[in-house]
XYZ file of C-alpha atoms in Angstrom:
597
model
C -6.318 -44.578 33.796
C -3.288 -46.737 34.295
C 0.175 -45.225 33.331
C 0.327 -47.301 30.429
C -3.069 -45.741 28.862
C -1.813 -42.447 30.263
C 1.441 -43.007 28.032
C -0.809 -44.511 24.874
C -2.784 -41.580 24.635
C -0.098 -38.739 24.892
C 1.197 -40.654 22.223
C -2.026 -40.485 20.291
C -1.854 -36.354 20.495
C 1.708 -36.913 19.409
C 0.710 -38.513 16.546
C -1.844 -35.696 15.574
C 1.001 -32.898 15.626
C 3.986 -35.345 14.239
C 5.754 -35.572 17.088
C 8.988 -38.461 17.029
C 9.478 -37.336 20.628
C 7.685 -35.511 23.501
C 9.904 -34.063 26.603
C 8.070 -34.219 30.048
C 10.416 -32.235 32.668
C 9.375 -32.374 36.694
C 9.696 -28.618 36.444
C 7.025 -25.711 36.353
C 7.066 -22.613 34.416
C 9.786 -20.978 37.011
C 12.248 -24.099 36.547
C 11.674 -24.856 40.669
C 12.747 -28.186 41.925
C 9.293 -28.995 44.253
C 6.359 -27.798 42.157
C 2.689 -27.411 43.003
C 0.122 -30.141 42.361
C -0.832 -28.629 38.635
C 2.551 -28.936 37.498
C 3.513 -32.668 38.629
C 3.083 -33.724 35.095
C 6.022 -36.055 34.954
C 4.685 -37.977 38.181
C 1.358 -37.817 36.365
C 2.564 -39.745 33.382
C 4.905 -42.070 34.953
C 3.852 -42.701 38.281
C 7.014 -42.255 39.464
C 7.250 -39.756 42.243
C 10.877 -38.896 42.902
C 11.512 -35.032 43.322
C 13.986 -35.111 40.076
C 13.543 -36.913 36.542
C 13.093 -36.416 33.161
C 10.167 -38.778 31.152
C 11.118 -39.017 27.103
C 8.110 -40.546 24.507
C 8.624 -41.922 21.298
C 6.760 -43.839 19.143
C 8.112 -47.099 20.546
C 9.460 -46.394 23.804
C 9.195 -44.431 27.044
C 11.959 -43.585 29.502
C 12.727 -41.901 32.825
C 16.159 -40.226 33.406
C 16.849 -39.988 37.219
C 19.518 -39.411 39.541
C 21.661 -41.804 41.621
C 18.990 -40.384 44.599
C 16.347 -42.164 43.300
C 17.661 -45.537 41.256
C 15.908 -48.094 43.763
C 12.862 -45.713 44.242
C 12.418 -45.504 40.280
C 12.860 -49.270 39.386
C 10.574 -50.108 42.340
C 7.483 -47.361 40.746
C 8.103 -48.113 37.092
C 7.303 -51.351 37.002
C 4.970 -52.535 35.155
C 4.530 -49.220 33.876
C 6.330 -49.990 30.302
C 8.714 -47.176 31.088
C 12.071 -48.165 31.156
C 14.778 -46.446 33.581
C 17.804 -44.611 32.285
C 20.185 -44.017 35.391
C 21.769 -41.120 35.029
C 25.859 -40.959 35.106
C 26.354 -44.442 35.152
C 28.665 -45.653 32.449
C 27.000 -46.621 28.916
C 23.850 -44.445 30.099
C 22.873 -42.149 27.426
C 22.137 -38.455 28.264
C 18.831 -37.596 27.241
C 19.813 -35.215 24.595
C 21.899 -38.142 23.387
C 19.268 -39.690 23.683
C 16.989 -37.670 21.321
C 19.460 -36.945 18.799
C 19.609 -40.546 18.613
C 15.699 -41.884 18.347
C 15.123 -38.924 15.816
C 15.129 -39.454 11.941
C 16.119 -36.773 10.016
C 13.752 -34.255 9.793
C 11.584 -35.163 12.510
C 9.980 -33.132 15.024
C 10.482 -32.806 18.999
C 7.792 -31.597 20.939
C 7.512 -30.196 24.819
C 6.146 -27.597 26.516
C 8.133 -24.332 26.624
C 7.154 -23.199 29.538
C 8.831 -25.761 31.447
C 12.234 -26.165 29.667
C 15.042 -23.429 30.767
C 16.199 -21.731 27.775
C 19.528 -22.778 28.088
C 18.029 -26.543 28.088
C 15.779 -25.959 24.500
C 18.843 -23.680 22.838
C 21.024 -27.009 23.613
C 18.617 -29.257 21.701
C 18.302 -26.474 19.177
C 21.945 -26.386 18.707
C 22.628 -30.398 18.856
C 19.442 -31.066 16.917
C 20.350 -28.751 13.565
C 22.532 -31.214 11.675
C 19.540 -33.409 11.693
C 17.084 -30.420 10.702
C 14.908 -31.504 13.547
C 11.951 -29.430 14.348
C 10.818 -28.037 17.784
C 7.425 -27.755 18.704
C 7.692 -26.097 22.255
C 4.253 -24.688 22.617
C 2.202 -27.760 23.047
C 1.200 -29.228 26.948
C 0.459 -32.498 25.820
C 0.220 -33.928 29.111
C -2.745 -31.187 29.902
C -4.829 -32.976 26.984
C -4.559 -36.289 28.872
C -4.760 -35.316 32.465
C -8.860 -34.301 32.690
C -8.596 -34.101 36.234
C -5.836 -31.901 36.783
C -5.536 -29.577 39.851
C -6.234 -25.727 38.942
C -3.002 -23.056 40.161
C -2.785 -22.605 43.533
C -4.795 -20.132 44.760
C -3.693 -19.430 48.318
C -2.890 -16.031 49.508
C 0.589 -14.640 50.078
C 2.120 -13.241 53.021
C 4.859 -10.018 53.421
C 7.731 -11.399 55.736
C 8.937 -7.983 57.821
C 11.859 -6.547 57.649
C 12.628 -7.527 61.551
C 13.321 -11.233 60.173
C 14.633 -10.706 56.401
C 16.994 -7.688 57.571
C 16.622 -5.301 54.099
C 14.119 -3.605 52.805
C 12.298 -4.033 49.608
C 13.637 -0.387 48.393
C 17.169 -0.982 49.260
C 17.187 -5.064 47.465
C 15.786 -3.019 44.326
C 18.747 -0.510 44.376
C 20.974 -3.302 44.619
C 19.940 -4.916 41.521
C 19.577 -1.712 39.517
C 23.134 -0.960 40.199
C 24.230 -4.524 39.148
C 21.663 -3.579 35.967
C 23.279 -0.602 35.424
C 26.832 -2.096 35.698
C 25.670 -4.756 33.127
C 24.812 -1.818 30.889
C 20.698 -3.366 30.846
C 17.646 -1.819 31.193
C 15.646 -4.626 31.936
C 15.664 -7.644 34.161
C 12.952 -10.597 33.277
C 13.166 -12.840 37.034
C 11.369 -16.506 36.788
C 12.653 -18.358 39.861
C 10.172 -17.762 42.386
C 12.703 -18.157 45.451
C 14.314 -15.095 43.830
C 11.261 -13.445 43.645
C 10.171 -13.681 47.336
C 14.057 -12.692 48.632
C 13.562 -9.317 46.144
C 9.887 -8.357 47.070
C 10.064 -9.898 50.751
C 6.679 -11.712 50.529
C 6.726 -15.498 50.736
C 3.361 -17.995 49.990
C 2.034 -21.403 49.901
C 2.141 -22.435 46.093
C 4.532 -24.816 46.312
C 4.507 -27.679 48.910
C 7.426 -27.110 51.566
C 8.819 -24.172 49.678
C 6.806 -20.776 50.752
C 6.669 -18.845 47.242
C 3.974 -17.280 45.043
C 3.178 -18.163 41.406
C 4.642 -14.995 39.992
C 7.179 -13.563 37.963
C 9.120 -9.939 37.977
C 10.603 -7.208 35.138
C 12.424 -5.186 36.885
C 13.857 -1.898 35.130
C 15.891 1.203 35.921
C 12.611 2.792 37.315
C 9.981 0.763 37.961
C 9.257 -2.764 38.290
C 6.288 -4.750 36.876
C 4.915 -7.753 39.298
C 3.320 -10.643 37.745
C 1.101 -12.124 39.728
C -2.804 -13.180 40.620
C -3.381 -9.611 42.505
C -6.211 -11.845 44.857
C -3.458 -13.148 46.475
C -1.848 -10.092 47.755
C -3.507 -8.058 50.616
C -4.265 -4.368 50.514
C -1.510 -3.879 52.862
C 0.713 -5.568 50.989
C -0.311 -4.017 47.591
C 0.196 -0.497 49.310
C 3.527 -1.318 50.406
C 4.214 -2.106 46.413
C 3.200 0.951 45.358
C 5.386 2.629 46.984
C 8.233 1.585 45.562
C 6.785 1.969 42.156
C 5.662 -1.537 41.270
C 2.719 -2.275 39.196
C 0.562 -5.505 39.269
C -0.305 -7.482 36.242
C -1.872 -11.190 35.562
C 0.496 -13.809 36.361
C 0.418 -15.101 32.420
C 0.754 -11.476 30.946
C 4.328 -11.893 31.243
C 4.120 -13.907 27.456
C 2.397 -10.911 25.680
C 4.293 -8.137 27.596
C 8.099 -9.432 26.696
C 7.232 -9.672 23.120
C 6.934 -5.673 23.293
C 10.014 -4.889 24.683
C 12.011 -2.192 23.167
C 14.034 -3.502 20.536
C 16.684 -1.104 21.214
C 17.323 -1.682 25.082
C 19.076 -4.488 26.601
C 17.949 -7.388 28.847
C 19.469 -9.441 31.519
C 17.933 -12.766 31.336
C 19.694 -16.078 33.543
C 18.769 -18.594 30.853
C 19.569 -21.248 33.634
C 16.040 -20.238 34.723
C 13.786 -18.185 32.070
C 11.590 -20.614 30.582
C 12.101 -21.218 26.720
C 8.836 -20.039 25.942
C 9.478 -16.410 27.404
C 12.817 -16.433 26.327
C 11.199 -17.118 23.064
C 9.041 -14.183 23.046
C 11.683 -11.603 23.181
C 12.485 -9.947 20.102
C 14.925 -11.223 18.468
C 16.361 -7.587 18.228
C 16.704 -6.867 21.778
C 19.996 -7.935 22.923
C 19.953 -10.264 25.793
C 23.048 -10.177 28.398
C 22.671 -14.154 29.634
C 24.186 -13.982 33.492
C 22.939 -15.486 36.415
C 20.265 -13.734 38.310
C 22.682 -10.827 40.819
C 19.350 -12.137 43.198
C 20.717 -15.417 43.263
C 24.253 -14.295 45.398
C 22.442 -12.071 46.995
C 19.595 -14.149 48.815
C 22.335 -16.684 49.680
C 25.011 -14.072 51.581
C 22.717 -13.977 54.915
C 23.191 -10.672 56.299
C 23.815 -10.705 60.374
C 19.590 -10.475 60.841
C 18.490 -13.258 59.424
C 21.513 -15.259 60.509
C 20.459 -13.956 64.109
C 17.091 -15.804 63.308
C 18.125 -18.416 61.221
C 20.115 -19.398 64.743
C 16.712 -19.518 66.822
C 14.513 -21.385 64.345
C 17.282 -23.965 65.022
C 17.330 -23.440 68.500
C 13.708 -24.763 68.202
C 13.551 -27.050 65.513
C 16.512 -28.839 67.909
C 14.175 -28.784 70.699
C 11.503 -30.551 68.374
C 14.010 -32.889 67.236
C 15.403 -34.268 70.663
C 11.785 -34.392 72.211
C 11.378 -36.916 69.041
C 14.717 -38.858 69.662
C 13.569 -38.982 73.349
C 10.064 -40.082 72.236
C 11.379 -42.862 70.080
C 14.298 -44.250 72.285
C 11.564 -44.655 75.378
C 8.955 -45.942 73.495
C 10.389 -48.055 70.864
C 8.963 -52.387 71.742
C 6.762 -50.276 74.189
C 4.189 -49.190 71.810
C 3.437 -49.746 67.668
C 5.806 -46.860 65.856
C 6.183 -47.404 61.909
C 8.216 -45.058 59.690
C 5.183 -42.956 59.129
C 3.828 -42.523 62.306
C 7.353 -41.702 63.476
C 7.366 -38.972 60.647
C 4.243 -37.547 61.924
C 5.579 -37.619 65.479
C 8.113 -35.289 64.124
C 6.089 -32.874 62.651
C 3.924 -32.483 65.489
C 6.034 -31.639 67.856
C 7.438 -28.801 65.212
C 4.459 -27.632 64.897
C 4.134 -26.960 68.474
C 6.941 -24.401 68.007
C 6.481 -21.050 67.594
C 6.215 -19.603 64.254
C 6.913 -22.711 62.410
C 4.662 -22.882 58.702
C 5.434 -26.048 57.136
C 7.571 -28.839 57.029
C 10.806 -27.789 54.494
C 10.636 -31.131 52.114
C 8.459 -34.388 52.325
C 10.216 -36.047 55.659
C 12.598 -38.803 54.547
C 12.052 -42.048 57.081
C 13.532 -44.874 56.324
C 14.232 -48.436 58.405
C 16.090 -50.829 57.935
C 17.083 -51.596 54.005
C 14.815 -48.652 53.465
C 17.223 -45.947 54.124
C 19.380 -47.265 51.309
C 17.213 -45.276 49.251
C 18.151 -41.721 49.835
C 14.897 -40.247 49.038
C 12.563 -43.118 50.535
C 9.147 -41.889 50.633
C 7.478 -44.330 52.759
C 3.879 -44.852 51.680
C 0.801 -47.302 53.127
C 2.131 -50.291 51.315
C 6.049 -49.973 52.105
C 5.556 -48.980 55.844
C 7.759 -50.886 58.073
C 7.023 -51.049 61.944
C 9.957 -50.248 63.784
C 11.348 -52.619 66.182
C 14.147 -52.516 68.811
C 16.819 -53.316 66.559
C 18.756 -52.357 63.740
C 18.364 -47.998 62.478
C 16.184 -45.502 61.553
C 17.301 -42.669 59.169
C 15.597 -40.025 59.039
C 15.783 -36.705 57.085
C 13.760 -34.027 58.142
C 13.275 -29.930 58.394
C 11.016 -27.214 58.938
C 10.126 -23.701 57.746
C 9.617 -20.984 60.052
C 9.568 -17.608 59.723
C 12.558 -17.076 60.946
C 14.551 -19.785 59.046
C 14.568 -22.962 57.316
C 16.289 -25.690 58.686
C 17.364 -29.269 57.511
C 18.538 -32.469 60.000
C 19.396 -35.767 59.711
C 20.321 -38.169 62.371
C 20.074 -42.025 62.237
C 19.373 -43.801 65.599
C 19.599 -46.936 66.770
C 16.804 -48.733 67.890
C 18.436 -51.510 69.412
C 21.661 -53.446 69.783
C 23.906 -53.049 66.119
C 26.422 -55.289 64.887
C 29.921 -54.328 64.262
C 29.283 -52.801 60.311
C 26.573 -51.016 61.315
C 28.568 -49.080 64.005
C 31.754 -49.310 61.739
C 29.618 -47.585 58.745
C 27.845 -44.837 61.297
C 31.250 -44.667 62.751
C 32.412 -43.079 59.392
C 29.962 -41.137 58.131
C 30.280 -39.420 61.755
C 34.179 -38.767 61.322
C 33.477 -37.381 57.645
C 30.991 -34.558 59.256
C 33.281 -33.882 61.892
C 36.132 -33.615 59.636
C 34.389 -31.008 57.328
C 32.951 -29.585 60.371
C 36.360 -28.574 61.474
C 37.757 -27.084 58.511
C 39.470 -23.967 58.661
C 40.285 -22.319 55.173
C 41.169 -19.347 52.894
C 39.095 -17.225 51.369
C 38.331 -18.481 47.588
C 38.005 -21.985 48.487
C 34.684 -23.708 46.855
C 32.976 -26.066 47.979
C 34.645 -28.968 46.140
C 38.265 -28.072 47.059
C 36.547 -29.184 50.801
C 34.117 -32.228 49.713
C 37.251 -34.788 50.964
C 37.301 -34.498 54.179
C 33.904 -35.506 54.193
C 34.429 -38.411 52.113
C 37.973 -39.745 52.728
C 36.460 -42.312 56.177
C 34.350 -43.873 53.423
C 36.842 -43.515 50.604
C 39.511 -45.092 52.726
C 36.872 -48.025 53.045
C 35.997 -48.225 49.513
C 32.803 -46.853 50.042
C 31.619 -43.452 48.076
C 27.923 -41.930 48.313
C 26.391 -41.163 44.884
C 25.000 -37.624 45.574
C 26.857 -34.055 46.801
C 28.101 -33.498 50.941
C 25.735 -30.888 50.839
C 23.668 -27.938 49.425
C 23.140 -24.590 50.411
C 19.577 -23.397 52.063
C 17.501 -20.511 51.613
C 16.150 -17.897 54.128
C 12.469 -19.087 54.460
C 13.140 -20.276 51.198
C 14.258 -23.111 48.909
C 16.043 -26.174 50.769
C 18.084 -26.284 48.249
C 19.460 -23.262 47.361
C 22.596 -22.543 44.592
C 25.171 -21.094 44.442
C 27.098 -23.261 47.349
C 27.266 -26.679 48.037
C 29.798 -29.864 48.708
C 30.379 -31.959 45.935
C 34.009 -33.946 45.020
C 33.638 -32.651 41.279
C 31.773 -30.066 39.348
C 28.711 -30.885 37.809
C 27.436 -27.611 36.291
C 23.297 -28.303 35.777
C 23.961 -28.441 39.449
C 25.799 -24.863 40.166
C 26.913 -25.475 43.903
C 30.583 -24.800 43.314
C 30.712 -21.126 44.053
C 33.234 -19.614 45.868
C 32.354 -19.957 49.943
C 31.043 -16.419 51.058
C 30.868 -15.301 54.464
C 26.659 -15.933 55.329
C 26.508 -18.347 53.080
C 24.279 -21.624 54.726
C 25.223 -25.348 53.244
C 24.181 -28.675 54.740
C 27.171 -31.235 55.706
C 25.350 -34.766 55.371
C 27.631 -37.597 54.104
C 25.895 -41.287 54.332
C 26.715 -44.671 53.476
C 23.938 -46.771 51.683
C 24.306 -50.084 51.175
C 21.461 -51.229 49.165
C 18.825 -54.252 50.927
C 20.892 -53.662 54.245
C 20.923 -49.718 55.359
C 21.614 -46.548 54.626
C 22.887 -43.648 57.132
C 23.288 -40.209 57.133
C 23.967 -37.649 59.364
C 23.373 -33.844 59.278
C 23.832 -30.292 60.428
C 23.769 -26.927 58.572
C 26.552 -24.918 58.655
C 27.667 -20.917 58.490
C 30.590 -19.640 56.580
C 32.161 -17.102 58.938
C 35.187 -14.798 58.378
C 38.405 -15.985 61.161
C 41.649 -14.472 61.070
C 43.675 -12.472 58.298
C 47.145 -12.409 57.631
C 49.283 -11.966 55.772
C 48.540 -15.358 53.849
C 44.810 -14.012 53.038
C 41.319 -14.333 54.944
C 41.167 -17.558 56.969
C 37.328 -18.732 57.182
C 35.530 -21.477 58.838
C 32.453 -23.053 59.716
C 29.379 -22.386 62.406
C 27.307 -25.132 63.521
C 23.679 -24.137 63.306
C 22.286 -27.158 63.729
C 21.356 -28.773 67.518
C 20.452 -32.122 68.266
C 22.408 -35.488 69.926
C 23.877 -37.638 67.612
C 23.067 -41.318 68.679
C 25.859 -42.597 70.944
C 24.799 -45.755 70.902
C 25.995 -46.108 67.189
C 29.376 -45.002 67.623
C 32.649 -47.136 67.774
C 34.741 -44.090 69.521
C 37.498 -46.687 69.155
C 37.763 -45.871 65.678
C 37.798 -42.297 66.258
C 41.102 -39.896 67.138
C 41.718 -37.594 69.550
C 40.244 -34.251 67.570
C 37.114 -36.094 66.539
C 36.279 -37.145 70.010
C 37.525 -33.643 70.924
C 34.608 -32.046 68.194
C 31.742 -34.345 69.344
C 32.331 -33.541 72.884
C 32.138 -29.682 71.867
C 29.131 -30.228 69.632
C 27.365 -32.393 72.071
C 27.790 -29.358 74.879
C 26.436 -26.585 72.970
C 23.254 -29.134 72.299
C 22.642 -29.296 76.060
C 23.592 -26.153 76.777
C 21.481 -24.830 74.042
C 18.612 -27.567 74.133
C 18.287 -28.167 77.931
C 16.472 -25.682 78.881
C 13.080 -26.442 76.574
C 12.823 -30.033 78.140
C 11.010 -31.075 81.170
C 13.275 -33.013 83.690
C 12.929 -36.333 82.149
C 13.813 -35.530 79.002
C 16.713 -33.084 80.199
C 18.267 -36.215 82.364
C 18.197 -38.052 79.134
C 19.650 -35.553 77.182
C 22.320 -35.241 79.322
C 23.341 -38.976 79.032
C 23.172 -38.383 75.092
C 25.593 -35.604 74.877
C 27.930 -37.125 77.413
C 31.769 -36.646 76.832
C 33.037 -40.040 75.186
């Protein structure tokens, strides 16, 4: 069925409930940002296969909302299609509640699935939809009617991670949120995001490609806590440990039934960022519902000293991985036939020779060439370039182990560049230094920081339309709130909290210059605690992150004295720290990649 038929008949089940409009989110019923295969209904009915977007059908027109990511990638996929792309934040670009307020007669009806809209998202559209007297219907999956050969749930098993590489124990992660419950004055605690689930109950899974979580949500209360999950997927081992700490198991879609019974004289804490309408729905109106973010959400992203003692080693050999790879592909490159998806699967390989490593943390980004302009390229069998000895590669890659998740980027030249290309690498290398090297006070966020990053390209006239960076979870989500590097708030986003000591964010600034190239480079980096005075607590930045960054793309002429100073330390540590995982060749090589410039 061709995306247009796809898009004719969910308007024909439209038609048979009223519908003027149908929502079609890329989420799942846990508001994730990488779902599993059942829930990619958006790709389904668009074709288009970015990670974020938004499809709206009306009578007479279809859309796609996307992010400045995925602009080339989207125009490229919906054509064709009938589908027209909205590009979100550029001027004249209507939100898509705008949007819907707009292509809505008076009286009309919007329809979407409830489970997949945040009930802060559907209580928005409530709100901006009453003046019109515009009817939801939120308990409809459309899209399930016209995909007949859509992929059951998941059904893999899940996994406990020990305490050895998470660092707390399931007991003592329930005490902490019962005393945030208790300080909140609740009784109950609904939890949806399934990141937040496997930090609480320490067991991770393979539901969702690249992040390692179980289908599942949690109620926790004062005494007890109520698991909702398919019990086949947790061991007897697992279901023992459970027990112990008083939690029952019940079938993953019993949450819907069991809210609507809640006493409706006790309090719940629901994050409405991430309950799904329909559950928020279900709640008596009666019971009073404290709306604050998840206290699981801080709490996963402060690393304690254990799992930043691991989160260091599945670095150490996700480096080694990566520099065996850079070796590969400087040595070989005109010697034998290397296209951007052959060099992606190089990559992975040679992760997966390391120890303890699960899966790849997101769907490798390799780009040549004009390719790398799009930030979230997805090379596939048609758009495969073979890479040749000129010109560079981007590419974005990262791993999860279980004793971290990591995220790199380095771009590498393949050949001889001219003088943009090493002016533009130049750049993008100076604004990672130069937030690399920031030393600051305690209560600085994220975008107070986001300039240093920016201001080589800035000064050029040059700007990147996407954040510096985002923060990462422990054998979690790669992109993880509450931290992140962005030059202004955007709040849907919610990577602007304060910087916490533990607290992991990526530094990757890029230029992309669309049909030329794009480049990016990347490490992860630690907040750590530094000196106190009596001006406040100074904090700065750990490098986590080891590999060479290509020194054959860099105009050190364009570079000052603490720059060169930086790379020259950050190139050390990766020998030092690399080195001794490499046979002799690749060791001799290394050390000519890391040399002092």
């Amino acid at each position: 069925m061709s995306i247009i038929d796809r898009v004719g008949k969910l308007r024909e089940y439209m038609n048979e409930h009223n519908m003027d409009a149908y929502i079609v989110p890329s989420s799942d019923n846990h508001q994730s940002e990488y779902v599993g295969e059942h829930f990619k209904c958006r790709e389904f009915i668009s074709g288009f296969t970015g990670s974020a977007g938004t499809v709206i059908v009306t009578k007479d027109e279809a859309g796609l909302w996307t992010d400045g990511r995925y602009f080339i990638q989207a125009e490229n996929q919906l054509k064709g299609t009938g589908i027209k792309l909205f590009k979100m934040g550029e001027e004249g670009v209507p939100t898509t509640d705008e949007y819907i307020c707009n292509c809505i007669k008076e009286g009309g009806v919007l329809g979407f699935d409830g489970r997949l809209i945040s009930a802060k998202e559907g209580m928005n559209l409530q709100r901006k939809l009453a003046h019109k007297n515009i009817n939801i219907k939120y308990d409809y999956d459309l899209v399930d009617k016209v995909w007949e050969d859509r992929p059951k749930l998941s059904e893999k098993k899940a996994f406990s991670l020990d305490v050895k590489y998470v660092g707390e124990t399931l007991s003592s992660k329930l005490s902490r949120v019962r005393e945030e419950m208790n300080k909140k004055n609740v009784v109950n605690h609904v939890i949806t995001a399934l990141d937040d689930i496997a930090w609480l109950f320490n067991i991770r899974g393979r539901d969702v490609l690249y992040t390692p979580v179980v289908l599942s949500y949690a109620l926790i209360t004062l005494e007890d806590a109520i698991l909702f999950i398919d019990e086949n997927k947790l061991s007897a081992e697992m279901l023992n440990e459970l027990s112990k700490e008083n939690v029952k198991i019940r079938p993953y879609n019993d949450i819907y039934e069991f809210v609507k019974n809640i006493d409706k004289n006790e309090k719940i804490l629901v994050d409405c960022t991430k309950v799904n309408y329909a559950i928020y729905n279900n709640i008596p109106n009666e019971v009073e519902k404290v709306d604050e973010f998840n206290p699981t959400l801080f709490f996963k992203a402060n690393k304690n000293e254990i799992e930043l003692e691991n989160i260091r080693k599945s670095h150490i050999k996700d480096g080694v991985a990566f520099t065996k790879f850079m070796y590969w592909l400087k040595t070989n490159i005109g010697k034998i036939e290397i296209s951007e998806v052959s060099a992606a699967k190089k990559l992975e390989d040679l992760r997966r020779e390391q120890e303890g490593f699960i899966e790849p943390s997101f769907s490798t980004i390799a780009g040549y060439k004009e390719h790398a302009a799009m930030m979230h390229y997805s090379a596939t069998k048609e758009s495969d370039y073979k890479l040749q000895p000129e010109h560079l590669f981007l590419i974005d890659s990262g791993g999860q182990y279980f004793d971290g998740t990591t995220d790199i980027t380095r771009t590498i030249a393949l050949g001889s560049l001219n003088d943009e290309l090493k002016l533009h690498f130049t750049a993008v290398l100076r604004g990672m230094i130069n937030l690399s090297m920031a030393k600051f006070l305690h209560g600085t966020r994220g975008y107070n920081l986001d300039i240093l990053a920016r201001t080589p390209m800035w000064n050029m006239g040059i700007d990147y339309k996407c954040g510096t960076g985002h923060g990462v979870g422990f054998v979690g989500a790669i992109h993880e709130a509450p931290n992140g590097f962005r030059w202004r708030i955007v709040p849907e986003r919610f990577d602007s909290a304060v910087l916490e000591e533990g607290m992991v964010t990526t530094n990757e600034p890029g230029i992309y210059i669309e049909g030329s190239h794009g480049i990016r480079i990347e490490n992860e980096l630690v907040v750590r605690k530094t000196d106190k005075n009596e001006y406040g607590q100074f904090m700065e930045f750990e490098v986590v992150t080891f590999a060479p960054i290509d020194l054959d793309a860099v105009n050190t002429d364009e570079m000052n004295k603490e720059e060169k100073a930086y790379l020259n330390y950050y190139h050390k540590l990766v020998y030092d720290k690399i080195s001794p995982f490499l046979n002799d060749e690749e060791k001799q090589w290394l050390k000519g990649y890391t040399r002092e410039v």
